[in-house]
């Protein structure tokens, strides 16, 4: 059988594991794909720095490799350019693409799918969301007959690693981030992780597939974890909660809402026990009910597993003259701004401990039609701390409430504001 020729773009954390698995599992992969899978070249920025892969395969000329006689391009470089141009060239020339690049897919999936359609090539990217966890294929294929209403979970390993360490051992934020980079979880620029860009890209990809609507990273409301303090984590623990960076994609009537932000969740919630670089995603569909996907969301070998799965799928399609799924964006639902999304807030205030303070704060909530679910006051000195948890209300109303509360004479400081998820609203 004629081999399927593969060009690999990038050979870092993920790429080196792809090369290893291609070599170690060559016979099994050939049997599963229906043809041998032959790695014909590896493009990297500095070929002299890669001693652990066959030297004769290395090149710094990624464009030349893409233009060479290959059937499939596997991209594990990351970022937008030059990758976007390389992949468009590959797809237009009829070469199928497997990519782990969420940043690119969340920005340019429309034009990449269009290029794939022009030539009949395939575009697969299971590794781009939640690493090893099979998630995009179940959403796109297994649930194609159902109506998905919500996708919610932890989709960034680096931030989950940091938040888990802060919660479990009181570890320091920046040291834990360095450790996550050393372990190969973080992006080349880890601000993509801590500022929520990586999770927002993944949320955009999930929402696009789940709701048959093109959602880009710019459509996603995003907050990262850099403002989460040890005090927030202690406050959450006092209330039987923990803090996680969540990606939440919801169908609301004929629109969708997609957001990424830290949130307090009850310690009894299944997402609360997801530690380290693990990811977990809940999917709710009308007929299927609740489904949960869990596994390693980052790291070289887990991510390479997803890449190899896609590569076998692409190779099978080539061998049997089939095609993988195309973009499905027919529903074209409107994306709601965050202000219209109903959320719950946890607020911690430093207030003067005198009569009438609670009443003045409560009056602001009432004025904005935000219902208070619980209040706790601590302290008997000049300063007291007031913790308020609200019922669900439009995010815009909650923001205006917080702004007005911050201006009350009796309120010295709004210490923290965080959304609450995973509880009855
Ligand atoms: N590390 C992880 O846990 C995961 C990574 N991903 C994605 O996989 C991709 C790769 O990630 P890592 O392996 O962690 O990155 P990395 O930084 O370890 O490796 C990047 C590789 O790309 C090469 N490269 C950079 N610019 C190039 C250019 N212009 N031409 C040719 N080669 C170039 C570098 O030489 C290096 O070999 C990214 O899109 C990332 O978001 C996805 C899921 C998990
Ligand atoms: N940097 C990402 C890698 C996987 O997508 C993460 O931490 O999740
Ligand atoms: Na995945």
Tab-separated table of C-alpha atoms and ligand atoms in Angstrom:
chain	number	residue	atom	x	y	z
A	1	UNK	CA	0.000	0.000	0.000
A	2	UNK	CA	1.297	3.472	-0.906
A	3	UNK	CA	2.457	5.233	2.289
A	4	UNK	CA	0.712	8.336	3.615
A	5	UNK	CA	3.440	10.987	3.630
A	6	UNK	CA	3.407	13.363	6.571
A	7	UNK	CA	5.134	16.713	7.133
A	8	UNK	CA	5.465	17.743	10.782
A	9	UNK	CA	5.580	21.481	11.518
A	10	UNK	CA	7.092	22.101	14.971
A	11	UNK	CA	8.966	19.739	17.230
A	12	UNK	CA	8.706	21.045	20.791
A	13	UNK	CA	6.753	19.595	23.725
A	14	UNK	CA	4.047	18.055	21.539
A	15	UNK	CA	6.031	17.509	18.323
A	16	UNK	CA	8.751	15.367	19.949
A	17	UNK	CA	6.032	13.072	21.344
A	18	UNK	CA	4.358	12.853	17.938
A	19	UNK	CA	7.701	11.762	16.420
A	20	UNK	CA	8.224	9.203	19.201
A	21	UNK	CA	4.754	7.667	18.864
A	22	UNK	CA	4.969	7.578	15.053
A	23	UNK	CA	8.188	5.600	15.394
A	24	UNK	CA	7.234	3.321	18.294
A	25	UNK	CA	3.772	2.472	16.980
A	26	UNK	CA	4.521	2.430	13.243
A	27	UNK	CA	3.181	-1.088	12.622
A	28	UNK	CA	-0.029	-0.619	14.612
A	29	UNK	CA	-0.679	2.770	13.043
A	30	UNK	CA	-0.220	1.306	9.550
A	31	UNK	CA	-2.641	-1.531	10.347
A	32	UNK	CA	-5.231	0.904	11.733
A	33	UNK	CA	-4.891	3.463	8.965
A	34	UNK	CA	-4.725	0.947	6.126
A	35	UNK	CA	-1.349	2.250	4.899
A	36	UNK	CA	2.066	2.999	6.408
A	37	UNK	CA	2.395	6.506	7.812
A	38	UNK	CA	5.726	7.948	6.735
A	39	UNK	CA	7.220	11.053	8.330
A	40	UNK	CA	9.046	12.819	5.482
A	41	UNK	CA	10.208	16.027	7.191
A	42	UNK	CA	10.127	18.088	10.383
A	43	UNK	CA	10.179	21.883	10.221
A	44	UNK	CA	11.582	23.714	13.234
A	45	UNK	CA	12.962	27.171	13.893
A	46	UNK	CA	16.480	25.984	14.804
A	47	UNK	CA	17.340	22.517	13.362
A	48	UNK	CA	20.726	22.503	15.161
A	49	UNK	CA	18.950	22.449	18.554
A	50	UNK	CA	17.012	19.217	18.017
A	51	UNK	CA	19.252	16.253	18.818
A	52	UNK	CA	16.530	13.765	19.773
A	53	UNK	CA	14.878	13.391	16.332
A	54	UNK	CA	16.373	12.052	13.045
A	55	UNK	CA	18.710	14.783	11.773
A	56	UNK	CA	18.038	14.113	8.089
A	57	UNK	CA	14.340	14.955	8.551
A	58	UNK	CA	14.923	18.405	10.059
A	59	UNK	CA	14.554	21.618	8.093
A	60	UNK	CA	14.080	25.302	8.831
A	61	UNK	CA	12.107	25.682	5.570
A	62	UNK	CA	8.510	25.056	6.675
A	63	UNK	CA	7.029	26.466	3.432
A	64	UNK	CA	9.287	24.210	1.336
A	65	UNK	CA	8.242	21.190	3.402
A	66	UNK	CA	4.540	22.005	3.005
A	67	UNK	CA	5.042	22.392	-0.781
A	68	UNK	CA	6.892	19.055	-1.041
A	69	UNK	CA	5.275	15.754	-1.972
A	70	UNK	CA	3.248	15.137	1.216
A	71	UNK	CA	-0.348	14.049	1.846
A	72	UNK	CA	-0.804	15.437	5.355
A	73	UNK	CA	0.581	18.397	7.290
A	74	UNK	CA	0.626	18.041	11.090
A	75	UNK	CA	1.038	21.437	12.747
A	76	UNK	CA	2.290	21.770	16.313
A	77	UNK	CA	4.019	25.162	16.108
A	78	UNK	CA	1.309	27.409	17.560
A	79	UNK	CA	0.371	31.065	17.010
A	80	UNK	CA	-1.203	32.772	14.016
A	81	UNK	CA	1.493	33.602	11.433
A	82	UNK	CA	3.333	32.057	9.668
A	83	UNK	CA	1.161	29.047	10.529
A	84	UNK	CA	-2.059	30.439	9.017
A	85	UNK	CA	-0.389	30.931	5.629
A	86	UNK	CA	1.342	27.550	5.772
A	87	UNK	CA	-1.910	25.714	6.532
A	88	UNK	CA	-3.950	27.620	3.930
A	89	UNK	CA	-1.287	26.733	1.339
A	90	UNK	CA	-1.396	23.089	2.401
A	91	UNK	CA	-5.204	22.862	2.304
A	92	UNK	CA	-5.494	24.670	-1.038
A	93	UNK	CA	-3.025	22.182	-2.463
A	94	UNK	CA	-5.276	19.316	-1.281
A	95	UNK	CA	-3.097	18.311	1.674
A	96	UNK	CA	-5.036	17.417	4.796
A	97	UNK	CA	-4.173	19.211	8.010
A	98	UNK	CA	-4.052	18.060	11.631
A	99	UNK	CA	-3.455	20.905	14.072
A	100	UNK	CA	-3.252	21.438	17.845
A	101	UNK	CA	-3.410	25.212	17.402
A	102	UNK	CA	-6.441	26.609	19.269
A	103	UNK	CA	-5.341	30.227	18.828
A	104	UNK	CA	-5.464	29.855	15.044
A	105	UNK	CA	-8.591	27.694	14.921
A	106	UNK	CA	-10.494	30.138	17.147
A	107	UNK	CA	-9.615	32.974	14.779
A	108	UNK	CA	-9.488	31.467	11.309
A	109	UNK	CA	-11.450	28.219	11.213
A	110	UNK	CA	-13.834	29.729	8.614
A	111	UNK	CA	-11.137	30.386	6.029
A	112	UNK	CA	-9.298	27.142	6.842
A	113	UNK	CA	-12.478	25.067	6.337
A	114	UNK	CA	-13.215	27.004	3.140
A	115	UNK	CA	-9.733	26.170	1.810
A	116	UNK	CA	-10.246	22.523	2.796
A	117	UNK	CA	-13.591	22.486	0.946
A	118	UNK	CA	-12.053	23.949	-2.227
A	119	UNK	CA	-9.660	21.035	-2.546
A	120	UNK	CA	-11.514	18.243	-0.724
A	121	UNK	CA	-8.853	18.035	2.012
A	122	UNK	CA	-9.515	17.278	5.684
A	123	UNK	CA	-9.036	19.566	8.698
A	124	UNK	CA	-8.883	17.934	12.149
A	125	UNK	CA	-7.955	19.548	15.481
A	126	UNK	CA	-8.942	17.340	18.431
A	127	UNK	CA	-5.719	18.230	20.289
A	128	UNK	CA	-6.594	21.934	20.227
A	129	UNK	CA	-9.201	21.580	23.001
A	130	UNK	CA	-8.627	19.709	26.257
A	131	UNK	CA	-5.501	17.853	25.079
A	132	UNK	CA	-5.943	14.086	25.162
A	133	UNK	CA	-9.669	14.168	25.967
A	134	UNK	CA	-11.827	13.086	23.039
A	135	UNK	CA	-14.238	16.024	23.043
A	136	UNK	CA	-14.553	17.622	19.607
A	137	UNK	CA	-15.276	14.311	17.888
A	138	UNK	CA	-18.067	13.364	20.356
A	139	UNK	CA	-19.587	16.865	20.047
A	140	UNK	CA	-19.415	16.869	16.265
A	141	UNK	CA	-20.204	13.232	15.529
A	142	UNK	CA	-21.728	11.326	18.459
A	143	UNK	CA	-24.043	14.203	19.434
A	144	UNK	CA	-24.876	15.267	15.863
A	145	UNK	CA	-28.439	14.023	16.368
A	146	UNK	CA	-29.031	15.896	19.616
A	147	UNK	CA	-29.427	19.536	20.628
A	148	UNK	CA	-26.600	20.695	22.878
A	149	UNK	CA	-27.629	23.333	25.407
A	150	UNK	CA	-24.518	23.844	27.498
A	151	UNK	CA	-20.808	23.031	27.548
A	152	UNK	CA	-19.003	23.968	30.739
A	153	UNK	CA	-15.700	23.012	32.222
A	154	UNK	CA	-12.032	23.395	32.939
A	155	UNK	CA	-10.137	23.611	29.650
A	156	UNK	CA	-6.789	25.105	30.644
A	157	UNK	CA	-4.302	22.833	32.379
A	158	UNK	CA	-1.833	25.535	33.399
A	159	UNK	CA	-4.314	27.676	35.317
A	160	UNK	CA	-5.908	24.620	36.881
A	161	UNK	CA	-2.456	23.487	37.985
A	162	UNK	CA	-1.847	26.908	39.580
A	163	UNK	CA	-5.272	27.232	41.252
A	164	UNK	CA	-5.115	23.645	42.573
A	165	UNK	CA	-1.662	24.257	44.084
A	166	UNK	CA	-2.778	27.561	45.641
A	167	UNK	CA	-5.815	25.819	47.118
A	168	UNK	CA	-4.107	22.637	48.309
A	169	UNK	CA	-0.750	23.876	49.590
A	170	UNK	CA	-1.063	27.661	49.604
A	171	UNK	CA	1.644	27.638	46.906
A	172	UNK	CA	2.936	30.848	45.427
A	173	UNK	CA	1.407	31.919	42.092
A	174	UNK	CA	4.542	32.773	40.101
A	175	UNK	CA	6.601	29.753	41.243
A	176	UNK	CA	3.743	27.440	40.305
A	177	UNK	CA	3.469	29.070	36.885
A	178	UNK	CA	7.196	28.444	36.305
A	179	UNK	CA	6.676	24.810	37.257
A	180	UNK	CA	3.751	24.505	34.807
A	181	UNK	CA	6.001	25.866	32.041
A	182	UNK	CA	8.787	23.450	32.964
A	183	UNK	CA	6.333	20.532	32.767
A	184	UNK	CA	5.307	21.585	29.237
A	185	UNK	CA	1.744	22.632	30.128
A	186	UNK	CA	1.992	26.384	29.525
A	187	UNK	CA	1.924	28.123	26.162
A	188	UNK	CA	5.163	29.578	24.760
A	189	UNK	CA	3.873	32.892	26.154
A	190	UNK	CA	2.156	31.835	29.415
A	191	UNK	CA	0.133	35.052	29.600
A	192	UNK	CA	-2.091	33.247	27.069
A	193	UNK	CA	-2.894	30.816	29.873
A	194	UNK	CA	-3.123	33.089	32.918
A	195	UNK	CA	-5.041	35.859	31.164
A	196	UNK	CA	-7.582	33.374	29.831
A	197	UNK	CA	-6.827	33.734	26.095
A	198	UNK	CA	-6.081	30.028	25.692
A	199	UNK	CA	-9.326	29.014	27.424
A	200	UNK	CA	-11.248	31.633	25.412
A	201	UNK	CA	-9.933	30.153	22.153
A	202	UNK	CA	-10.995	26.694	23.304
A	203	UNK	CA	-14.425	28.014	24.369
A	204	UNK	CA	-14.875	29.566	20.914
A	205	UNK	CA	-14.043	26.234	19.244
A	206	UNK	CA	-16.386	24.322	21.580
A	207	UNK	CA	-19.255	26.767	21.079
A	208	UNK	CA	-18.816	26.752	17.298
A	209	UNK	CA	-19.122	22.986	17.128
A	210	UNK	CA	-21.773	22.580	19.842
A	211	UNK	CA	-24.084	25.291	18.511
A	212	UNK	CA	-23.377	25.065	14.744
A	213	UNK	CA	-22.451	28.727	14.786
A	214	UNK	CA	-19.147	30.391	13.950
A	215	UNK	CA	-17.829	31.809	17.233
A	216	UNK	CA	-14.367	33.407	17.320
A	217	UNK	CA	-12.146	34.182	20.317
A	218	UNK	CA	-13.210	37.843	20.056
A	219	UNK	CA	-16.823	36.831	20.764
A	220	UNK	CA	-15.842	35.277	24.092
A	221	UNK	CA	-16.037	37.265	27.326
A	222	UNK	CA	-12.694	36.661	29.052
A	223	UNK	CA	-11.141	37.135	32.472
A	224	UNK	CA	-7.967	35.332	33.574
A	225	UNK	CA	-6.705	34.276	36.975
A	226	UNK	CA	-4.089	36.941	37.649
A	227	UNK	CA	-6.461	38.844	39.957
A	228	UNK	CA	-7.257	35.734	42.048
A	229	UNK	CA	-5.539	36.122	45.429
A	230	UNK	CA	-4.788	33.712	48.266
A	231	UNK	CA	-7.399	35.680	50.251
A	232	UNK	CA	-10.042	34.815	47.603
A	233	UNK	CA	-9.110	31.161	47.890
A	234	UNK	CA	-9.360	31.255	51.697
A	235	UNK	CA	-12.703	33.100	51.445
A	236	UNK	CA	-13.997	30.443	49.061
A	237	UNK	CA	-12.872	27.668	51.382
A	238	UNK	CA	-14.651	29.286	54.351
A	239	UNK	CA	-17.880	29.040	52.357
A	240	UNK	CA	-17.261	25.418	51.289
A	241	UNK	CA	-16.212	26.470	47.802
A	242	UNK	CA	-13.112	26.440	45.606
A	243	UNK	CA	-12.039	28.627	42.675
A	244	UNK	CA	-11.643	27.310	39.116
A	245	UNK	CA	-11.161	29.002	35.749
A	246	UNK	CA	-14.272	27.947	33.844
A	247	UNK	CA	-15.236	28.066	30.198
A	248	UNK	CA	-19.012	28.252	29.836
A	249	UNK	CA	-20.825	28.004	26.492
A	250	UNK	CA	-24.614	28.276	26.768
A	251	UNK	CA	-27.517	28.275	24.410
A	252	UNK	CA	-30.010	30.925	25.526
A	253	UNK	CA	-33.114	30.862	23.318
A	254	UNK	CA	-31.947	31.709	19.808
A	255	UNK	CA	-28.601	33.042	20.933
A	256	UNK	CA	-25.418	31.766	22.548
A	257	UNK	CA	-23.286	33.131	25.362
A	258	UNK	CA	-19.652	32.182	25.698
A	259	UNK	CA	-17.470	33.217	28.629
A	260	UNK	CA	-14.266	32.375	30.458
A	261	UNK	CA	-13.678	33.586	34.003
A	262	UNK	CA	-12.672	32.376	37.454
A	263	UNK	CA	-15.643	31.233	39.495
A	264	UNK	CA	-16.370	29.858	42.934
A	265	UNK	CA	-17.894	26.392	42.814
A	266	UNK	CA	-19.023	24.186	45.708
A	267	UNK	CA	-16.395	21.706	46.914
A	268	UNK	CA	-18.975	18.975	46.370
A	269	UNK	CA	-19.183	19.816	42.628
A	270	UNK	CA	-17.431	17.226	40.381
A	271	UNK	CA	-15.273	19.998	38.835
A	272	UNK	CA	-13.905	20.917	42.281
A	273	UNK	CA	-11.895	17.688	42.479
A	274	UNK	CA	-10.273	18.165	39.057
A	275	UNK	CA	-6.675	18.879	40.053
A	276	UNK	CA	-3.315	19.618	38.424
A	277	UNK	CA	-3.252	19.961	34.649
A	278	UNK	CA	-6.349	17.791	34.254
A	279	UNK	CA	-9.342	19.122	32.350
A	280	UNK	CA	-13.006	18.190	32.679
A	281	UNK	CA	-15.954	19.280	30.600
A	282	UNK	CA	-19.694	18.807	31.164
A	283	UNK	CA	-21.944	18.692	28.156
A	284	UNK	CA	-25.717	18.979	28.446
A	285	UNK	CA	-27.880	17.933	25.544
A	286	UNK	CA	-31.660	17.768	25.356
A	287	UNK	CA	-31.961	14.045	24.722
A	288	UNK	CA	-28.658	12.739	26.099
A	289	UNK	CA	-28.851	14.675	29.367
A	290	UNK	CA	-25.543	15.289	31.159
A	291	UNK	CA	-22.220	13.904	29.945
A	292	UNK	CA	-18.806	14.421	31.513
A	293	UNK	CA	-15.415	14.246	29.801
A	294	UNK	CA	-12.272	14.075	31.933
A	295	UNK	CA	-8.552	13.562	31.356
A	296	UNK	CA	-5.162	15.131	30.742
A	297	UNK	CA	-5.656	18.522	29.142
A	298	UNK	CA	-2.022	19.427	28.577
A	299	UNK	CA	1.438	17.934	28.233
A	300	UNK	CA	3.417	16.434	25.366
A	301	UNK	CA	2.335	12.783	25.307
A	302	UNK	CA	-1.395	13.336	26.073
A	303	UNK	CA	-1.641	15.993	23.372
A	304	UNK	CA	0.292	13.807	20.909
A	305	UNK	CA	-2.276	11.050	21.540
A	306	UNK	CA	-5.024	13.327	20.189
A	307	UNK	CA	-2.834	14.388	17.244
A	308	UNK	CA	-2.136	10.764	16.331
A	309	UNK	CA	-5.843	9.898	16.567
A	310	UNK	CA	-6.594	12.623	14.028
A	311	UNK	CA	-3.706	11.530	11.842
A	312	UNK	CA	-5.063	7.973	11.665
A	313	UNK	CA	-8.523	9.370	10.797
A	314	UNK	CA	-7.062	11.495	8.000
A	315	UNK	CA	-4.984	8.585	6.708
A	316	UNK	CA	-8.058	6.305	6.673
A	317	UNK	CA	-9.993	8.920	4.722
A	318	UNK	CA	-7.164	9.040	2.162
A	319	UNK	CA	-6.954	5.262	1.888
A	320	UNK	CA	-10.735	4.864	1.469
A	321	UNK	CA	-11.293	8.064	-0.531
A	322	UNK	CA	-13.515	9.467	2.214
A	323	UNK	CA	-13.745	12.866	3.839
A	324	UNK	CA	-13.883	14.058	7.404
A	325	UNK	CA	-16.529	16.419	8.764
A	326	UNK	CA	-16.792	19.920	7.330
A	327	UNK	CA	-17.610	23.121	9.156
A	328	UNK	CA	-21.202	23.219	10.385
A	329	UNK	CA	-22.218	26.832	11.018
A	330	UNK	CA	-25.721	26.778	9.524
A	331	UNK	CA	-27.492	27.844	12.745
A	332	UNK	CA	-25.629	31.201	12.769
A	333	UNK	CA	-26.953	32.086	16.239
A	334	UNK	CA	-26.357	35.544	17.660
A	335	UNK	CA	-23.663	35.817	20.345
A	336	UNK	CA	-24.970	37.598	23.468
A	337	UNK	CA	-22.854	40.198	25.238
A	338	UNK	CA	-21.828	39.328	28.817
A	339	UNK	CA	-24.087	42.064	30.239
A	340	UNK	CA	-27.157	40.015	29.282
A	341	UNK	CA	-25.866	36.772	30.744
A	342	UNK	CA	-27.394	35.770	34.077
A	343	UNK	CA	-24.766	34.963	36.710
A	344	UNK	CA	-24.391	34.930	40.503
A	345	UNK	CA	-21.822	37.000	42.365
A	346	UNK	CA	-19.857	36.561	45.562
A	347	UNK	CA	-18.816	39.952	46.979
A	348	UNK	CA	-16.473	40.656	49.824
A	349	UNK	CA	-16.563	44.209	51.251
A	350	UNK	CA	-14.602	46.028	53.935
A	351	UNK	CA	-17.159	48.216	55.680
A	352	UNK	CA	-17.377	50.460	58.720
A	353	UNK	CA	-18.950	48.478	61.552
A	354	UNK	CA	-21.831	50.749	62.422
A	355	UNK	CA	-25.590	50.554	62.448
A	356	UNK	CA	-27.325	50.873	59.079
A	357	UNK	CA	-24.423	49.752	56.888
A	358	UNK	CA	-26.037	46.510	55.884
A	359	UNK	CA	-29.304	48.308	55.119
A	360	UNK	CA	-27.547	50.864	52.874
A	361	UNK	CA	-25.735	48.118	50.965
A	362	UNK	CA	-28.900	46.018	50.637
A	363	UNK	CA	-30.788	49.050	49.309
A	364	UNK	CA	-28.377	49.303	46.355
A	365	UNK	CA	-28.974	45.664	45.489
A	366	UNK	CA	-32.735	46.178	45.667
A	367	UNK	CA	-32.505	49.302	43.498
A	368	UNK	CA	-30.826	47.216	40.743
A	369	UNK	CA	-33.242	44.334	41.177
A	370	UNK	CA	-30.460	41.998	42.313
A	371	UNK	CA	-31.704	39.553	44.898
A	372	UNK	CA	-29.397	38.640	47.791
A	373	UNK	CA	-29.132	34.916	48.603
A	374	UNK	CA	-26.880	35.096	51.692
A	375	UNK	CA	-25.069	37.695	53.822
A	376	UNK	CA	-22.336	37.188	56.399
A	377	UNK	CA	-20.818	39.892	58.543
A	378	UNK	CA	-17.611	39.471	60.508
A	379	UNK	CA	-15.720	41.828	62.812
A	380	UNK	CA	-16.441	43.992	65.804
A	381	UNK	CA	-13.753	46.625	65.355
A	382	UNK	CA	-13.824	49.841	63.332
A	383	UNK	CA	-13.714	47.743	60.152
A	384	UNK	CA	-15.931	44.786	59.437
A	385	UNK	CA	-16.109	42.421	56.540
A	386	UNK	CA	-19.347	41.829	54.716
A	387	UNK	CA	-19.749	38.855	52.396
A	388	UNK	CA	-22.751	38.829	50.067
A	389	UNK	CA	-23.813	36.094	47.653
A	390	UNK	CA	-26.490	36.995	45.133
A	391	UNK	CA	-29.080	35.040	43.201
A	392	UNK	CA	-28.657	34.989	39.423
A	393	UNK	CA	-29.137	38.371	37.768
A	394	UNK	CA	-28.019	39.955	34.486
A	395	UNK	CA	-24.283	40.554	34.635
A	396	UNK	CA	-24.777	44.244	33.739
A	397	UNK	CA	-27.067	44.735	36.768
A	398	UNK	CA	-24.518	43.052	39.020
A	399	UNK	CA	-21.717	45.264	37.688
A	400	UNK	CA	-23.736	48.463	38.256
A	401	UNK	CA	-24.604	47.265	41.750
A	402	UNK	CA	-20.955	46.681	42.599
A	403	UNK	CA	-19.962	50.101	41.189
A	404	UNK	CA	-22.589	51.853	43.287
A	405	UNK	CA	-21.811	49.849	46.439
A	406	UNK	CA	-18.130	50.784	46.047
A	407	UNK	CA	-19.121	54.464	46.261
A	408	UNK	CA	-21.119	54.175	49.507
A	409	UNK	CA	-19.519	56.173	52.371
A	410	UNK	CA	-19.660	53.154	54.700
A	411	UNK	CA	-17.835	50.885	52.227
A	412	UNK	CA	-14.068	51.198	52.590
A	413	UNK	CA	-13.129	48.702	49.901
A	414	UNK	CA	-14.627	46.131	47.576
A	415	UNK	CA	-12.107	43.408	48.384
A	416	UNK	CA	-13.202	40.868	45.806
A	417	UNK	CA	-15.940	40.145	43.325
A	418	UNK	CA	-16.274	36.699	41.853
A	419	UNK	CA	-18.934	34.803	39.976
A	420	UNK	CA	-20.466	31.713	41.564
A	421	UNK	CA	-21.318	28.654	39.445
A	422	UNK	CA	-22.487	25.110	39.984
A	423	UNK	CA	-25.235	25.850	42.542
A	424	UNK	CA	-28.952	26.360	42.276
A	425	UNK	CA	-29.513	29.996	41.259
B	1	LIG	N1	1.975	21.810	25.322
B	1	LIG	C1	0.717	21.408	25.505
B	1	LIG	O1	0.345	20.862	26.548
B	1	LIG	C2	-0.281	21.623	24.433
B	1	LIG	C3	-0.007	22.371	23.323
B	1	LIG	N2	-0.968	22.557	22.358
B	1	LIG	C4	-0.659	23.346	21.178
B	1	LIG	O2	0.314	22.668	20.413
B	1	LIG	C5	1.130	23.609	19.740
B	1	LIG	C6	2.593	23.369	20.100
B	1	LIG	O3	2.766	23.475	21.482
B	1	LIG	P1	4.153	23.044	22.179
B	1	LIG	O4	4.661	21.789	21.600
B	1	LIG	O5	3.876	23.107	23.636
B	1	LIG	O6	5.076	24.268	21.741
B	1	LIG	P2	6.681	24.398	21.795
B	1	LIG	O7	6.978	25.831	21.953
B	1	LIG	O8	7.241	23.409	22.755
B	1	LIG	O9	7.119	23.933	20.326
B	1	LIG	C7	6.952	24.744	19.186
B	1	LIG	C8	7.798	24.192	18.038
B	1	LIG	O10	7.534	24.968	16.875
B	1	LIG	C9	8.763	25.315	16.257
B	1	LIG	N3	8.588	26.571	15.531
B	1	LIG	C10	8.305	27.788	16.037
B	1	LIG	N4	8.203	28.699	15.049
B	1	LIG	C11	8.418	28.038	13.896
B	1	LIG	C12	8.439	28.406	12.534
B	1	LIG	N5	8.199	29.671	12.169
B	1	LIG	N6	8.715	27.452	11.600
B	1	LIG	C13	8.958	26.179	11.979
B	1	LIG	N7	8.928	25.757	13.259
B	1	LIG	C14	8.662	26.677	14.208
B	1	LIG	C15	9.770	25.408	17.369
B	1	LIG	O11	11.076	25.216	16.853
B	1	LIG	C16	9.298	24.242	18.270
B	1	LIG	O12	9.884	23.042	17.790
B	1	LIG	C17	0.594	24.993	20.138
B	1	LIG	O13	-0.376	25.389	19.201
B	1	LIG	C18	-0.075	24.712	21.470
B	1	LIG	O14	-1.091	25.641	21.765
B	1	LIG	C19	-2.217	21.991	22.451
B	1	LIG	C20	-2.554	21.241	23.534
B	1	LIG	C21	-1.629	21.016	24.627
B	2	LIG	N1	-1.355	25.733	27.673
B	2	LIG	C1	-2.448	24.829	27.511
B	2	LIG	C2	-1.977	23.605	26.822
B	2	LIG	C3	-3.078	22.781	26.331
B	2	LIG	O1	-3.950	23.185	25.591
B	2	LIG	C4	-3.015	24.459	28.872
B	2	LIG	O2	-2.382	24.770	29.875
B	2	LIG	O3	-4.098	23.893	28.905
B	3	LIG	NA1	-9.107	16.950	22.857
